[in-house]
PDB file of C-alpha atoms in Angstrom:
ATOM      1  CA  MET C 130       0.007  -0.015   0.004  1.00  0.00           C
ATOM      2  CA  SER C 131       1.433   3.347  -0.956  1.00  0.00           C
ATOM      3  CA  LYS C 132       2.141   6.014   1.602  1.00  0.00           C
ATOM      4  CA  PRO C 133       0.783   9.598   1.436  1.00  0.00           C
ATOM      5  CA  LEU C 134       2.619  12.030  -0.663  1.00  0.00           C
ATOM      6  CA  ILE C 135       4.887  14.817   0.854  1.00  0.00           C
ATOM      7  CA  GLN C 136       5.991  17.822  -1.170  1.00  0.00           C
ATOM      8  CA  ILE C 137       9.302  19.319  -0.298  1.00  0.00           C
ATOM      9  CA  ASP C 138       9.760  22.464  -2.336  1.00  0.00           C
ATOM     10  CA  ASP C 139       9.221  21.290  -5.883  1.00  0.00           C
ATOM     11  CA  LEU C 140       9.736  17.506  -5.150  1.00  0.00           C
ATOM     12  CA  VAL C 141       6.682  15.342  -4.673  1.00  0.00           C
ATOM     13  CA  ARG C 142       7.294  11.906  -3.362  1.00  0.00           C
ATOM     14  CA  GLU C 143       5.912   9.195  -1.069  1.00  0.00           C
ATOM     15  CA  MET C 144       6.656   9.691   2.616  1.00  0.00           C
ATOM     16  CA  THR C 145       9.453   7.752   4.189  1.00  0.00           C
ATOM     17  CA  ASP C 146       8.681   5.442   6.986  1.00  0.00           C
ATOM     18  CA  GLU C 147       9.760   8.135   9.499  1.00  0.00           C
ATOM     19  CA  GLU C 148       7.695  10.850   7.802  1.00  0.00           C
ATOM     20  CA  HIS C 149       4.699   8.530   7.575  1.00  0.00           C
ATOM     21  CA  ALA C 150       4.957   7.792  11.287  1.00  0.00           C
ATOM     22  CA  GLN C 151       4.977  11.431  12.063  1.00  0.00           C
ATOM     23  CA  TYR C 152       2.066  12.010   9.682  1.00  0.00           C
ATOM     24  CA  LEU C 153       0.013   9.337  11.422  1.00  0.00           C
ATOM     25  CA  GLU C 154       0.794  10.847  14.817  1.00  0.00           C
ATOM     26  CA  ASP C 155      -0.247  14.282  13.519  1.00  0.00           C
ATOM     27  CA  ILE C 156      -3.477  12.915  12.115  1.00  0.00           C
ATOM     28  CA  ALA C 157      -4.270  11.134  15.405  1.00  0.00           C
ATOM     29  CA  ASN C 158      -3.660  14.262  17.394  1.00  0.00           C
ATOM     30  CA  ALA C 159      -5.175  16.730  14.947  1.00  0.00           C
ATOM     31  CA  PRO C 160      -7.554  19.134  16.742  1.00  0.00           C
ATOM     32  CA  SER C 161     -10.916  19.427  15.204  1.00  0.00           C
ATOM     33  CA  PHE C 162     -14.096  21.429  15.593  1.00  0.00           C
ATOM     34  CA  PRO C 163     -16.776  19.783  17.773  1.00  0.00           C
ATOM     35  CA  ALA C 164     -19.020  19.251  14.738  1.00  0.00           C
ATOM     36  CA  ASP C 165     -17.806  19.140  11.197  1.00  0.00           C
ATOM     37  CA  PRO C 166     -18.540  22.386   9.480  1.00  0.00           C
ATOM     38  CA  ALA C 167     -21.067  22.225   6.669  1.00  0.00           C
ATOM     39  CA  ASP C 168     -19.319  21.594   3.398  1.00  0.00           C
ATOM     40  CA  ALA C 169     -21.699  23.802   1.563  1.00  0.00           C
TER      41      ALA C 169
ATOM     42  CA  MET I 257      10.401  56.741   5.075  1.00  0.00           C
ATOM     43  CA  PRO I 258       8.028  58.067   2.375  1.00  0.00           C
ATOM     44  CA  VAL I 259       5.492  56.050   0.533  1.00  0.00           C
ATOM     45  CA  PRO I 260       6.929  55.008  -2.829  1.00  0.00           C
ATOM     46  CA  ASP I 261       5.491  56.992  -5.707  1.00  0.00           C
ATOM     47  CA  PHE I 262       6.872  55.469  -8.847  1.00  0.00           C
ATOM     48  CA  SER I 263       6.526  56.879 -12.375  1.00  0.00           C
ATOM     49  CA  PRO I 264       6.441  54.921 -15.690  1.00  0.00           C
ATOM     50  CA  GLY I 265      10.058  54.455 -16.924  1.00  0.00           C
ATOM     51  CA  GLU I 266      11.514  55.579 -13.685  1.00  0.00           C
ATOM     52  CA  THR I 267      14.862  53.986 -12.610  1.00  0.00           C
ATOM     53  CA  LEU I 268      14.229  52.443  -9.282  1.00  0.00           C
ATOM     54  CA  THR I 269      16.823  53.170  -6.689  1.00  0.00           C
ATOM     55  CA  ALA I 270      17.898  50.941  -3.879  1.00  0.00           C
ATOM     56  CA  ALA I 271      16.387  53.418  -1.416  1.00  0.00           C
ATOM     57  CA  ALA I 272      13.066  53.238  -3.283  1.00  0.00           C
ATOM     58  CA  MET I 273      13.055  49.461  -3.344  1.00  0.00           C
ATOM     59  CA  ASP I 274      14.072  49.309   0.301  1.00  0.00           C
ATOM     60  CA  SER I 275      10.979  51.283   1.128  1.00  0.00           C
ATOM     61  CA  VAL I 276       8.664  48.622  -0.176  1.00  0.00           C
ATOM     62  CA  GLY I 277       7.036  47.232   2.970  1.00  0.00           C
ATOM     63  CA  LEU I 278       6.002  43.758   1.888  1.00  0.00           C
ATOM     64  CA  TRP I 279       8.289  41.667  -0.249  1.00  0.00           C
ATOM     65  CA  LEU I 280       7.460  38.357  -1.887  1.00  0.00           C
ATOM     66  CA  VAL I 281      10.129  36.000  -0.611  1.00  0.00           C
ATOM     67  CA  LYS I 282       9.051  32.702  -2.040  1.00  0.00           C
ATOM     68  CA  THR I 283       6.356  31.159  -4.203  1.00  0.00           C
ATOM     69  CA  GLN I 284       5.659  27.448  -4.004  1.00  0.00           C
ATOM     70  CA  ALA I 285       3.276  25.769  -6.411  1.00  0.00           C
ATOM     71  CA  VAL I 286       1.549  22.788  -4.779  1.00  0.00           C
ATOM     72  CA  GLY I 287       1.341  19.423  -6.512  1.00  0.00           C
ATOM     73  CA  THR I 288      -1.385  16.873  -6.774  1.00  0.00           C
ATOM     74  CA  GLY I 289      -2.713  14.783  -3.834  1.00  0.00           C
ATOM     75  CA  VAL I 290      -0.163  15.898  -1.301  1.00  0.00           C
ATOM     76  CA  SER I 291      -0.774  15.545   2.471  1.00  0.00           C
ATOM     77  CA  THR I 292       2.158  17.531   3.651  1.00  0.00           C
ATOM     78  CA  ILE I 293       3.984  20.535   2.164  1.00  0.00           C
ATOM     79  CA  VAL I 294       7.508  21.565   3.337  1.00  0.00           C
ATOM     80  CA  VAL I 295       8.635  25.009   2.292  1.00  0.00           C
ATOM     81  CA  ASN I 296      12.393  25.553   2.747  1.00  0.00           C
ATOM     82  CA  ASP I 297      14.405  28.693   2.657  1.00  0.00           C
ATOM     83  CA  ALA I 298      11.403  30.833   3.701  1.00  0.00           C
ATOM     84  CA  PHE I 299      12.868  32.698   6.694  1.00  0.00           C
ATOM     85  CA  SER I 300      16.093  34.534   6.944  1.00  0.00           C
ATOM     86  CA  ALA I 301      17.857  37.441   8.590  1.00  0.00           C
ATOM     87  CA  ASN I 302      16.333  39.824   6.096  1.00  0.00           C
ATOM     88  CA  TYR I 303      13.013  39.995   7.753  1.00  0.00           C
ATOM     89  CA  ASP I 304      11.765  39.557  11.319  1.00  0.00           C
ATOM     90  CA  ASN I 305       8.087  38.984  10.458  1.00  0.00           C
ATOM     91  CA  TYR I 306       6.278  37.114   7.619  1.00  0.00           C
ATOM     92  CA  PHE I 307       2.897  36.656   6.053  1.00  0.00           C
ATOM     93  CA  VAL I 308       2.229  33.259   4.573  1.00  0.00           C
ATOM     94  CA  THR I 309      -0.704  32.460   2.310  1.00  0.00           C
ATOM     95  CA  TYR I 310      -1.983  29.424   0.535  1.00  0.00           C
ATOM     96  CA  THR I 311      -4.822  29.962  -1.891  1.00  0.00           C
ATOM     97  CA  GLY I 312      -6.089  28.505  -5.150  1.00  0.00           C
ATOM     98  CA  GLY I 313      -5.871  24.897  -4.161  1.00  0.00           C
ATOM     99  CA  SER I 314      -8.533  22.210  -3.622  1.00  0.00           C
ATOM    100  CA  ALA I 315      -8.991  19.748  -0.716  1.00  0.00           C
ATOM    101  CA  SER I 316     -10.183  16.286  -0.955  1.00  0.00           C
ATOM    102  CA  ALA I 317     -12.245  16.540   2.230  1.00  0.00           C
ATOM    103  CA  THR I 318     -13.220  18.876   4.960  1.00  0.00           C
ATOM    104  CA  LEU I 319     -10.012  19.454   6.876  1.00  0.00           C
ATOM    105  CA  ASN I 320      -7.846  21.861   8.880  1.00  0.00           C
ATOM    106  CA  LEU I 321      -4.519  22.888   7.749  1.00  0.00           C
ATOM    107  CA  SER I 322      -1.823  22.809  10.380  1.00  0.00           C
ATOM    108  CA  LEU I 323       1.497  24.718  10.508  1.00  0.00           C
ATOM    109  CA  ARG I 324       4.757  23.563  12.040  1.00  0.00           C
ATOM    110  CA  LEU I 325       8.043  25.473  12.130  1.00  0.00           C
ATOM    111  CA  GLY I 326      10.737  23.440  10.506  1.00  0.00           C
ATOM    112  CA  THR I 327       9.936  19.829   9.881  1.00  0.00           C
ATOM    113  CA  VAL I 328      10.438  17.947  13.084  1.00  0.00           C
ATOM    114  CA  THR I 329       7.805  17.144  15.580  1.00  0.00           C
ATOM    115  CA  THR I 330       8.328  18.876  18.804  1.00  0.00           C
ATOM    116  CA  THR I 331       6.087  20.228  21.487  1.00  0.00           C
ATOM    117  CA  GLU I 332       5.529  23.696  22.798  1.00  0.00           C
ATOM    118  CA  TYR I 333       2.959  24.951  20.322  1.00  0.00           C
ATOM    119  CA  TYR I 334       0.280  26.848  22.009  1.00  0.00           C
ATOM    120  CA  GLY I 335      -2.655  28.730  20.507  1.00  0.00           C
ATOM    121  CA  ASN I 336      -6.374  29.614  20.938  1.00  0.00           C
ATOM    122  CA  ILE I 337      -8.981  29.844  18.320  1.00  0.00           C
ATOM    123  CA  ILE I 338     -12.118  31.903  18.989  1.00  0.00           C
ATOM    124  CA  TYR I 339     -14.772  31.327  16.382  1.00  0.00           C
ATOM    125  CA  ALA I 340     -18.476  31.191  15.582  1.00  0.00           C
ATOM    126  CA  LEU I 341     -20.690  29.565  13.028  1.00  0.00           C
ATOM    127  CA  PRO I 342     -22.605  31.922  10.775  1.00  0.00           C
ATOM    128  CA  ASN I 343     -25.733  29.851  11.395  1.00  0.00           C
ATOM    129  CA  ASN I 344     -25.296  30.222  15.163  1.00  0.00           C
ATOM    130  CA  PRO I 345     -23.394  33.462  15.651  1.00  0.00           C
ATOM    131  CA  SER I 346     -24.499  33.950  19.227  1.00  0.00           C
ATOM    132  CA  ALA I 347     -22.423  31.023  20.286  1.00  0.00           C
ATOM    133  CA  ILE I 348     -18.879  32.152  20.446  1.00  0.00           C
ATOM    134  CA  LEU I 349     -16.739  29.086  20.825  1.00  0.00           C
ATOM    135  CA  GLY I 350     -13.090  28.379  21.605  1.00  0.00           C
ATOM    136  CA  LEU I 351     -10.514  25.658  21.211  1.00  0.00           C
ATOM    137  CA  SER I 352      -6.868  25.381  22.245  1.00  0.00           C
ATOM    138  CA  ASN I 353      -3.604  23.862  21.235  1.00  0.00           C
ATOM    139  CA  ASN I 354      -1.866  23.211  24.617  1.00  0.00           C
ATOM    140  CA  ASN I 355       1.735  22.142  24.243  1.00  0.00           C
ATOM    141  CA  SER I 356       0.959  20.577  20.880  1.00  0.00           C
ATOM    142  CA  ALA I 357       3.396  19.392  18.154  1.00  0.00           C
ATOM    143  CA  LEU I 358       1.955  21.975  15.746  1.00  0.00           C
ATOM    144  CA  TRP I 359      -0.531  24.750  15.297  1.00  0.00           C
ATOM    145  CA  GLY I 360      -3.750  22.979  14.242  1.00  0.00           C
ATOM    146  CA  PHE I 361      -5.977  25.739  12.912  1.00  0.00           C
ATOM    147  CA  ALA I 362      -3.669  27.521  10.496  1.00  0.00           C
ATOM    148  CA  GLY I 363      -6.147  27.079   7.615  1.00  0.00           C
ATOM    149  CA  ASP I 364      -9.093  25.344   6.198  1.00  0.00           C
ATOM    150  CA  GLY I 365     -10.185  23.240   3.294  1.00  0.00           C
ATOM    151  CA  SER I 366     -13.214  21.493   2.016  1.00  0.00           C
ATOM    152  CA  ALA I 367     -14.072  19.398  -1.069  1.00  0.00           C
ATOM    153  CA  THR I 368     -16.334  22.018  -2.530  1.00  0.00           C
ATOM    154  CA  GLY I 369     -14.802  25.153  -1.108  1.00  0.00           C
ATOM    155  CA  GLY I 370     -11.140  24.863  -1.842  1.00  0.00           C
ATOM    156  CA  ALA I 371      -8.402  25.479   0.632  1.00  0.00           C
ATOM    157  CA  ARG I 372      -7.050  28.630   2.251  1.00  0.00           C
ATOM    158  CA  LEU I 373      -4.406  29.660   4.805  1.00  0.00           C
ATOM    159  CA  ALA I 374      -3.321  33.151   5.972  1.00  0.00           C
ATOM    160  CA  VAL I 375      -0.793  33.222   8.816  1.00  0.00           C
ATOM    161  CA  ASN I 376       1.319  35.966  10.197  1.00  0.00           C
ATOM    162  CA  LEU I 377       4.539  34.789  11.839  1.00  0.00           C
ATOM    163  CA  TYR I 378       6.689  36.908  14.114  1.00  0.00           C
ATOM    164  CA  ASN I 379      10.432  36.238  14.648  1.00  0.00           C
ATOM    165  CA  PRO I 380      10.624  32.660  13.213  1.00  0.00           C
ATOM    166  CA  PHE I 381      14.215  33.184  12.098  1.00  0.00           C
ATOM    167  CA  GLN I 382      15.420  34.999  15.148  1.00  0.00           C
ATOM    168  CA  VAL I 383      16.387  32.927  18.205  1.00  0.00           C
ATOM    169  CA  LEU I 384      13.240  33.956  19.900  1.00  0.00           C
ATOM    170  CA  ARG I 385       9.846  32.436  20.525  1.00  0.00           C
ATOM    171  CA  THR I 386       7.744  32.657  17.436  1.00  0.00           C
ATOM    172  CA  GLY I 387       4.358  34.261  17.521  1.00  0.00           C
ATOM    173  CA  MET I 388       1.522  33.374  15.182  1.00  0.00           C
ATOM    174  CA  SER I 389      -1.841  34.966  14.265  1.00  0.00           C
ATOM    175  CA  VAL I 390      -4.336  33.577  11.721  1.00  0.00           C
ATOM    176  CA  ALA I 391      -7.512  34.814  10.171  1.00  0.00           C
ATOM    177  CA  TYR I 392      -9.363  31.467  10.028  1.00  0.00           C
ATOM    178  CA  MET I 393     -11.628  31.403   7.016  1.00  0.00           C
ATOM    179  CA  GLY I 394     -13.885  28.360   6.693  1.00  0.00           C
ATOM    180  CA  THR I 395     -14.419  27.472   3.060  1.00  0.00           C
ATOM    181  CA  GLY I 396     -17.939  26.291   3.555  1.00  0.00           C
ATOM    182  CA  SER I 397     -20.906  28.648   4.098  1.00  0.00           C
ATOM    183  CA  SER I 398     -23.443  28.863   6.940  1.00  0.00           C
ATOM    184  CA  GLY I 399     -22.030  25.941   8.895  1.00  0.00           C
ATOM    185  CA  ALA I 400     -18.332  26.850   8.442  1.00  0.00           C
ATOM    186  CA  PRO I 401     -16.340  28.350  11.283  1.00  0.00           C
ATOM    187  CA  PHE I 402     -14.830  31.708  10.988  1.00  0.00           C
ATOM    188  CA  GLY I 403     -12.508  33.069  13.674  1.00  0.00           C
ATOM    189  CA  ILE I 404      -9.259  34.329  14.923  1.00  0.00           C
ATOM    190  CA  TYR I 405      -6.416  32.011  16.003  1.00  0.00           C
ATOM    191  CA  SER I 406      -3.276  33.182  17.722  1.00  0.00           C
ATOM    192  CA  GLY I 407      -0.460  31.484  19.570  1.00  0.00           C
ATOM    193  CA  ASN I 408       3.067  31.092  20.520  1.00  0.00           C
ATOM    194  CA  HIS I 409       5.861  28.544  19.857  1.00  0.00           C
ATOM    195  CA  ASN I 410       7.483  28.459  23.301  1.00  0.00           C
ATOM    196  CA  LEU I 411      10.942  27.566  22.088  1.00  0.00           C
ATOM    197  CA  ALA I 412      13.625  30.097  21.183  1.00  0.00           C
ATOM    198  CA  ILE I 413      14.838  28.389  18.019  1.00  0.00           C
ATOM    199  CA  SER I 414      15.765  29.899  14.673  1.00  0.00           C
ATOM    200  CA  TYR I 415      13.870  28.289  11.731  1.00  0.00           C
ATOM    201  CA  THR I 416      14.370  28.666   8.011  1.00  0.00           C
ATOM    202  CA  SER I 417      11.427  26.435   6.826  1.00  0.00           C
ATOM    203  CA  PHE I 418       7.890  25.503   7.701  1.00  0.00           C
ATOM    204  CA  THR I 419       5.490  22.638   7.091  1.00  0.00           C
ATOM    205  CA  ILE I 420       1.816  22.750   6.187  1.00  0.00           C
ATOM    206  CA  GLY I 421      -0.114  19.663   7.185  1.00  0.00           C
ATOM    207  CA  THR I 422      -3.627  18.289   6.774  1.00  0.00           C
ATOM    208  CA  SER I 423      -5.837  16.864   9.502  1.00  0.00           C
ATOM    209  CA  THR I 424      -7.111  14.425   6.915  1.00  0.00           C
ATOM    210  CA  GLY I 425      -7.249  14.085   3.146  1.00  0.00           C
ATOM    211  CA  THR I 426      -5.022  15.785   0.593  1.00  0.00           C
ATOM    212  CA  LEU I 427      -4.349  19.076  -1.167  1.00  0.00           C
ATOM    213  CA  THR I 428      -4.058  19.674  -4.901  1.00  0.00           C
ATOM    214  CA  GLY I 429      -2.906  22.770  -6.630  1.00  0.00           C
ATOM    215  CA  GLY I 430      -2.725  26.301  -5.553  1.00  0.00           C
ATOM    216  CA  THR I 431       0.164  28.371  -4.355  1.00  0.00           C
ATOM    217  CA  VAL I 432       2.007  28.984  -1.147  1.00  0.00           C
ATOM    218  CA  ARG I 433       3.318  32.475  -0.901  1.00  0.00           C
ATOM    219  CA  VAL I 434       5.746  33.823   1.668  1.00  0.00           C
ATOM    220  CA  TYR I 435       6.001  37.559   2.160  1.00  0.00           C
ATOM    221  CA  GLY I 436       8.496  39.327   4.361  1.00  0.00           C
ATOM    222  CA  TYR I 437       7.549  42.530   6.209  1.00  0.00           C
ATOM    223  CA  ARG I 438      10.254  45.157   5.812  1.00  0.00           C
ATOM    224  CA  ASN I 439      11.952  45.735   9.154  1.00  0.00           C
TER     225      ASN I 439
END
């Protein structure tokens, strides 16, 4: 399964294992609004 | 310093150019389907304070855009967002980042509304704590949050780069622009 893409300046590539681990941690800890805003 | 008043064909002097208050430091086009964007060489000794924007892109889902100085996860990101929803404006709400690894409400995106970010950063290059203020603009309509977000990175570290992240989903297209405020 491919990993998410990271862009570093003009370079777009799959995340390394280390970057992916950080990404997953960021997603897990991402703050959010109590109710999803209407996507209108 | 006087306000610049240029004429067509005029040779611009160093003094005239040095009086320009806001200078475009870097432009970064965003690719397709990216979850994280690292912008290098954004901050330097030339400017103390910066204005960072991301506009013109699309988001795959309703998401928040985060901002981290440099690329490495740390702690010590603090911030409060005060916001309301247009369909319930009497309820003024608040959320915090308390010793987080990033600032979590730097921008917004939605599948139908695009993605936007507008952040002022104060002293990111200097070996000082970095301040941050954001005009949070939900990209939806009546149910989208609009508010003000400000905070502090509680470490006196010099940074030259920053990272824009997504709380979920991906970004496609648009442009990140970094402006320096003339000291």
